[in-house]
C-alpha cells in the first residue's frame, strides 16, 4: 500500500487531507516527497511561528531534550517556571497553568470560571457565555463552548451550561445576563475557524464592562490569535482589554504541543491542589521551545509583523477577484470570487500553501517570513485569481 492507502486504511478518517506529504523545510519554504518547493502560508495552522527547522528553535529544543525530556508535574522544572515567569512578565497576568493543546487551555479557563463563580457568586452561577460562529476546541466541553451547530449534531448531550450569543449585539449580551446566572464569557478577538472575523472593538469593550459589572469573568481565547500572530503579543492587547483569564496554544511553542491558561490577580488562586492537572502539561521540551519563541517575539519583531501585514493587506486588496480581506497582523482571511477550495488547490499546484476558514482563503504565514516570499506568493495568488 502507498502512503495514501495506508493512511486511509489505518488512520481514523477525521481529516480531509491535502494530497501532499511535507517531508522537510527551512523557514517558510517546505518540500514534498518529490522535492517540490512550496511557500508555506499556513504554518501548520499558526503553529510553526518561525517556520520549519528554525535553527534557534532547534537549538533550544535539542539542548533541553538532551538533558531530560519529561519529569511530570510532581517535580519542579526550570523551563516550566521560567516560561510561566516570562508569560506573566509580558502580560501582567499572575499565574499560568500548562497543558498540551488549545482545547485543554480552554477547558482550564472554563474550570477557573466555574470555580471562581461558585466561590464568589454561588454555585448556581455556572453559565459560560460564548459567541456564535466561535471555535474553542473538540473536547465535549469545548465543543459545547463552540458556537457552531455543525460541530454539535451527533455528539449530544454536550456539557450543559453554555449559551451562544451574536457577536456585536450588545442588547443580546445584556439579555443573557438577565436570563442566566453567568460565570464567565469566553471570546476570540478574531474568530479564526469562523472565517477570520474580527470582533468590533467597541463590542469587545462592552463584553468586558458588562461581564465585570455582573462579577463574571472575561476570558479570551488566544489559541490562534496569540503569540505575535496579530501584531501584538496577544490580540487582547491590541483591543485594550483586561481579561481575567487568557488561553493560548498553537504558536506558543513554535511546533511542539503546549497549551497555557493565564490567570490575573483576581483568578490566580482559584485553582488549588488537586483542582486540575495534566501528565504532559508543561513538558520541559515544549516549555524550552516556548521560551525561545516568546523571547524572540519582541517589539522589533512585532513591528515587522505589522509592517508585513500592512503591505499584505494593500497588495491583496489590489487583486481583482478578491472581494474582501479581513483579519489583523499575519492572520488574514480573503474572500474570493472563485470558491476558496479551488483557489487554494490552484495555489498548491503552483507552490504556495494556503488554508481555508469557512468560505475564505486563510493565510497564517510565519512571523518571520521574508518579504520576497510574501511578494512571490501574492503574485501566484494574483495569477490564480485571474
Ligand atoms: C485551534 C483552536 C482551538 C483548539 O486548539 P487545539 O490545540 O486543536 O485543541 C481553540 N480555540 C481556537 C480559537 C483555535 O483556533
XYZ file of C-alpha atoms and ligand atoms in Angstrom:
401
model
C 0.000 0.000 0.000
C 1.197 3.514 -0.673
C 1.019 6.254 1.967
C -2.434 7.471 0.934
C -3.845 3.940 1.055
C -2.219 3.135 4.400
C -3.484 6.401 5.894
C -6.996 5.806 4.594
C -6.963 2.198 5.813
C -5.488 2.654 9.272
C -5.902 6.284 10.373
C -9.328 7.417 11.571
C -10.612 9.465 8.677
C -11.385 12.670 10.548
C -9.351 14.956 8.271
C -9.777 15.703 4.603
C -6.058 15.868 3.870
C -4.411 17.767 1.023
C -2.716 15.365 -1.430
C 0.765 16.403 -0.251
C 3.280 14.940 2.183
C 5.653 17.559 3.556
C 8.939 15.892 4.442
C 11.312 18.784 5.115
C 11.706 22.525 5.029
C 13.641 25.581 6.029
C 11.863 28.638 7.369
C 8.902 29.464 5.147
C 9.887 27.016 2.396
C 8.772 23.389 2.646
C 9.332 20.383 0.386
C 7.247 17.338 -0.511
C 8.381 13.785 -1.340
C 9.141 14.745 -4.950
C 11.305 17.657 -3.823
C 8.705 20.192 -4.960
C 9.138 23.517 -3.147
C 6.250 25.396 -1.542
C 5.979 28.783 0.147
C 4.198 27.942 3.389
C 1.464 30.440 4.266
C -0.281 28.059 6.678
C 2.468 27.106 9.192
C 0.551 24.041 10.340
C -2.389 26.291 11.350
C -0.417 29.104 13.017
C 1.827 26.670 14.892
C 5.287 26.980 13.317
C 5.751 30.604 14.440
C 9.260 30.807 12.986
C 8.716 28.344 10.171
C 10.195 24.883 9.737
C 13.543 23.715 11.158
C 14.392 27.161 12.508
C 17.910 26.930 13.961
C 17.378 28.996 17.110
C 14.269 26.976 17.940
C 16.026 23.690 17.159
C 18.912 24.568 19.471
C 16.558 25.292 22.357
C 14.714 22.015 21.793
C 17.867 19.920 21.360
C 19.509 21.436 24.447
C 16.522 20.501 26.616
C 15.868 17.108 25.044
C 19.492 16.132 25.695
C 19.067 16.948 29.409
C 15.667 15.487 30.286
C 12.571 15.099 28.107
C 9.903 14.729 30.802
C 9.721 14.658 34.567
C 5.945 15.006 35.249
C 4.433 17.698 37.374
C 5.311 16.064 40.702
C 8.780 17.619 40.337
C 9.983 21.193 39.914
C 11.088 22.087 36.392
C 13.162 25.080 35.350
C 11.738 25.541 31.796
C 8.177 25.423 33.183
C 8.819 28.018 35.917
C 10.851 30.246 33.594
C 8.175 30.193 30.912
C 5.433 30.990 33.423
C 7.551 33.897 34.699
C 8.110 35.172 31.152
C 4.406 34.910 30.279
C 3.464 36.820 33.438
C 6.132 39.478 32.876
C 4.989 40.015 29.280
C 1.258 40.156 30.059
C 0.856 41.327 33.650
C -1.042 38.119 34.402
C -0.113 36.407 37.676
C -0.139 32.620 37.253
C -0.105 30.031 34.464
C -1.467 26.507 34.120
C 0.214 24.478 31.358
C -1.484 21.849 29.221
C -0.886 20.470 25.727
C -3.433 21.996 23.396
C -5.868 24.790 22.788
C -8.891 22.767 23.812
C -7.252 21.904 27.123
C -6.248 25.517 27.714
C -9.929 26.448 27.276
C -11.106 23.560 29.490
C -8.907 25.009 32.234
C -10.303 28.511 31.652
C -13.846 27.159 31.975
C -12.985 25.308 35.196
C -11.485 28.522 36.608
C -14.650 30.460 35.734
C -16.961 27.847 37.267
C -14.962 27.609 40.496
C -14.471 31.374 40.786
C -18.219 31.907 40.352
C -19.082 29.136 42.801
C -16.933 30.815 45.437
C -17.839 34.438 44.719
C -21.383 34.405 43.310
C -22.831 30.989 44.237
C -22.769 27.504 42.677
C -25.832 28.318 40.550
C -23.694 30.835 38.600
C -22.338 28.272 36.161
C -23.306 29.506 32.699
C -20.476 30.169 30.285
C -21.367 32.603 27.514
C -19.600 32.324 24.153
C -20.196 33.807 20.713
C -21.962 32.353 17.695
C -19.517 31.302 14.984
C -16.767 30.783 17.586
C -14.373 27.867 17.802
C -12.951 26.708 21.124
C -11.930 23.082 20.565
C -13.060 19.486 20.071
C -13.431 18.037 23.558
C -17.066 17.651 24.590
C -16.921 20.753 26.800
C -15.064 22.996 24.360
C -17.414 21.703 21.645
C -20.287 22.902 23.840
C -18.478 26.247 24.036
C -18.062 26.348 20.248
C -20.914 28.384 18.786
C -21.360 26.416 15.578
C -24.173 23.845 15.438
C -22.484 21.920 12.623
C -19.928 20.591 15.136
C -22.587 19.542 17.682
C -25.036 17.417 15.753
C -24.291 13.801 16.624
C -22.427 14.299 19.896
C -25.319 15.120 22.204
C -25.601 15.528 25.072
C -22.779 18.056 25.298
C -21.614 19.561 28.593
C -24.530 21.731 29.771
C -24.287 25.364 30.801
C -23.235 27.080 27.589
C -25.110 29.898 25.864
C -24.102 31.358 22.493
C -24.825 34.969 21.608
C -24.451 37.002 18.425
C -21.170 38.922 18.144
C -21.793 42.658 18.030
C -25.272 42.545 19.598
C -24.989 44.416 22.916
C -28.714 44.072 23.673
C -28.436 40.276 23.491
C -25.350 40.445 25.681
C -27.287 42.342 28.353
C -30.236 39.995 27.936
C -28.104 36.913 28.583
C -27.037 38.288 31.971
C -30.701 38.963 32.810
C -31.756 35.416 31.871
C -28.826 33.306 33.059
C -26.571 33.054 36.064
C -23.308 33.676 34.259
C -19.873 32.586 35.500
C -17.898 33.998 32.599
C -17.752 34.900 28.962
C -15.196 33.429 26.575
C -14.390 35.234 23.322
C -11.905 35.234 20.461
C -10.835 38.768 19.444
C -10.694 37.442 15.888
C -12.710 34.327 15.130
C -10.208 32.171 13.257
C -12.037 28.985 12.276
C -15.181 31.105 11.953
C -13.717 32.823 8.883
C -11.137 35.293 10.288
C -13.823 37.609 11.660
C -12.512 40.393 13.919
C -14.726 41.396 16.804
C -15.833 45.033 16.804
C -13.545 46.702 19.414
C -16.431 48.655 20.960
C -18.379 45.411 21.348
C -15.354 43.690 22.922
C -15.123 46.544 25.426
C -18.857 46.189 26.148
C -18.347 42.476 26.816
C -15.631 43.323 29.331
C -17.704 46.021 31.001
C -20.931 44.026 31.267
C -19.178 40.837 32.417
C -17.323 42.695 35.139
C -20.437 44.617 36.182
C -22.031 41.239 36.969
C -18.980 39.759 38.693
C -18.423 37.355 35.781
C -15.009 36.653 34.281
C -13.773 37.886 30.909
C -11.853 35.059 29.245
C -10.022 35.475 25.957
C -9.263 32.536 23.692
C -5.871 33.437 22.198
C -5.163 29.942 20.901
C -4.896 31.161 17.305
C -4.561 34.953 17.731
C -1.849 34.747 20.386
C 1.922 34.811 20.419
C 2.507 37.651 17.976
C 0.089 36.476 15.292
C -1.941 39.701 15.119
C 0.945 42.160 15.565
C 0.713 42.456 19.341
C 1.916 39.726 21.703
C -1.721 38.816 22.378
C -4.670 40.136 20.396
C -6.449 41.407 23.538
C -3.595 43.895 23.959
C -4.434 45.412 20.583
C -8.063 45.606 21.732
C -7.136 47.261 25.045
C -8.934 44.576 27.062
C -8.283 43.452 30.637
C -9.031 39.730 30.695
C -9.277 37.665 33.855
C -8.196 34.511 32.054
C -6.308 34.036 28.766
C -5.882 30.715 26.974
C -3.280 30.104 24.302
C -1.573 27.260 22.437
C -0.877 26.848 18.670
C 2.173 29.108 18.047
C 3.326 29.213 21.667
C 5.988 26.505 21.401
C 6.642 27.010 17.693
C 5.712 23.460 16.653
C 5.579 21.404 19.827
C 2.376 20.758 21.767
C 1.798 23.233 24.579
C -1.255 24.974 25.981
C -1.263 27.716 28.594
C -4.013 29.273 30.685
C -3.042 32.613 32.194
C -4.802 33.945 35.266
C -4.805 37.506 36.611
C -4.767 38.984 40.102
C -8.414 38.043 40.615
C -8.206 34.449 39.394
C -4.628 33.427 40.207
C -5.526 31.431 43.313
C -8.773 29.860 42.088
C -7.125 26.551 41.248
C -5.638 24.811 44.269
C -4.045 21.428 44.976
C -5.870 18.668 43.135
C -8.204 21.001 41.221
C -6.592 20.394 37.858
C -3.710 18.519 36.293
C -2.076 17.155 33.173
C 0.588 14.472 32.859
C 2.265 16.053 29.855
C 1.322 19.672 30.608
C 4.311 21.998 30.870
C 6.610 19.410 29.311
C 10.197 20.731 29.619
C 10.971 20.396 25.903
C 7.795 22.242 24.913
C 8.481 24.909 27.550
C 12.098 25.336 26.398
C 10.795 25.758 22.843
C 8.232 28.322 24.016
C 10.876 30.266 25.974
C 12.847 30.553 22.748
C 9.783 31.538 20.690
C 8.396 34.104 23.156
C 11.862 35.573 23.738
C 12.071 36.377 20.022
C 8.605 37.954 19.809
C 9.947 41.343 20.906
C 8.882 44.868 19.893
C 11.073 44.772 16.772
C 9.544 41.508 15.538
C 6.007 42.696 16.317
C 6.674 45.904 14.354
C 7.858 43.722 11.452
C 4.674 41.648 11.653
C 2.591 44.834 11.483
C 4.604 46.188 8.526
C 4.306 42.940 6.563
C 0.638 42.874 7.435
C 0.057 46.395 6.096
C 1.897 45.504 2.884
C -0.095 42.262 2.503
C -3.480 43.909 3.103
C -2.699 46.546 0.460
C -1.347 44.033 -2.052
C -4.301 41.679 -1.577
C -6.910 44.431 -1.802
C -5.442 45.457 -5.160
C -6.032 41.998 -6.677
C -9.091 41.727 -8.919
C -11.031 38.622 -7.879
C -10.600 39.396 -4.174
C -13.764 40.890 -2.736
C -12.768 41.290 0.914
C -9.706 40.993 3.137
C -10.221 40.559 6.890
C -8.104 39.935 9.956
C -5.164 41.521 11.666
C -1.406 41.112 11.602
C -0.481 37.884 9.846
C -3.882 36.290 10.422
C -5.716 37.055 7.213
C -8.960 35.926 5.612
C -9.552 36.510 1.902
C -12.945 36.388 0.270
C -12.506 35.457 -3.388
C -14.899 35.408 -6.324
C -13.780 31.833 -7.079
C -14.515 29.173 -4.421
C -11.786 29.147 -1.711
C -11.187 25.396 -2.117
C -10.410 25.836 -5.806
C -8.153 28.802 -5.111
C -6.007 27.014 -2.542
C -5.735 23.901 -4.768
C -4.522 26.076 -7.660
C -2.069 27.843 -5.330
C -0.794 24.481 -4.120
C -0.196 23.342 -7.700
C 1.904 26.488 -8.174
C 3.881 26.007 -4.962
C 2.000 28.105 -2.397
C 0.316 26.509 0.615
C -2.760 28.345 1.953
C -5.589 27.249 4.220
C -9.306 27.912 4.239
C -11.569 29.196 7.007
C -15.258 28.742 6.221
C -15.661 30.165 2.693
C -12.430 32.176 2.801
C -8.814 31.614 1.903
C -6.826 31.922 5.140
C -3.197 33.000 5.441
C -1.182 32.341 8.609
C 2.440 32.751 7.491
C 5.459 32.502 9.778
C 6.058 35.675 11.826
C 9.499 35.996 10.199
C 8.508 35.182 6.607
C 10.887 37.038 4.242
C 9.279 39.841 2.179
C 10.404 38.307 -1.102
C 8.481 35.097 -0.353
C 5.373 37.120 0.511
C 5.746 39.007 -2.780
C 6.141 35.743 -4.724
C 3.142 34.201 -3.002
C 0.971 37.240 -3.718
C 1.892 37.131 -7.406
C 0.886 33.434 -7.511
C -2.415 34.327 -5.868
C -2.910 37.110 -8.428
C -2.359 34.633 -11.293
C -4.654 32.044 -9.757
C -7.476 34.554 -9.321
C -7.334 35.772 -12.940
C -7.282 25.745 17.181
C -8.129 26.429 18.176
C -8.554 25.775 19.353
C -8.286 24.311 19.603
O -6.927 24.040 19.750
P -6.404 22.522 19.737
O -4.940 22.661 20.018
O -6.703 21.971 18.387
O -7.138 21.820 20.812
C -9.261 26.505 20.282
N -9.553 27.800 20.081
C -9.170 28.457 18.969
C -9.513 29.900 18.811
C -8.455 27.790 17.976
O -8.112 28.441 16.854
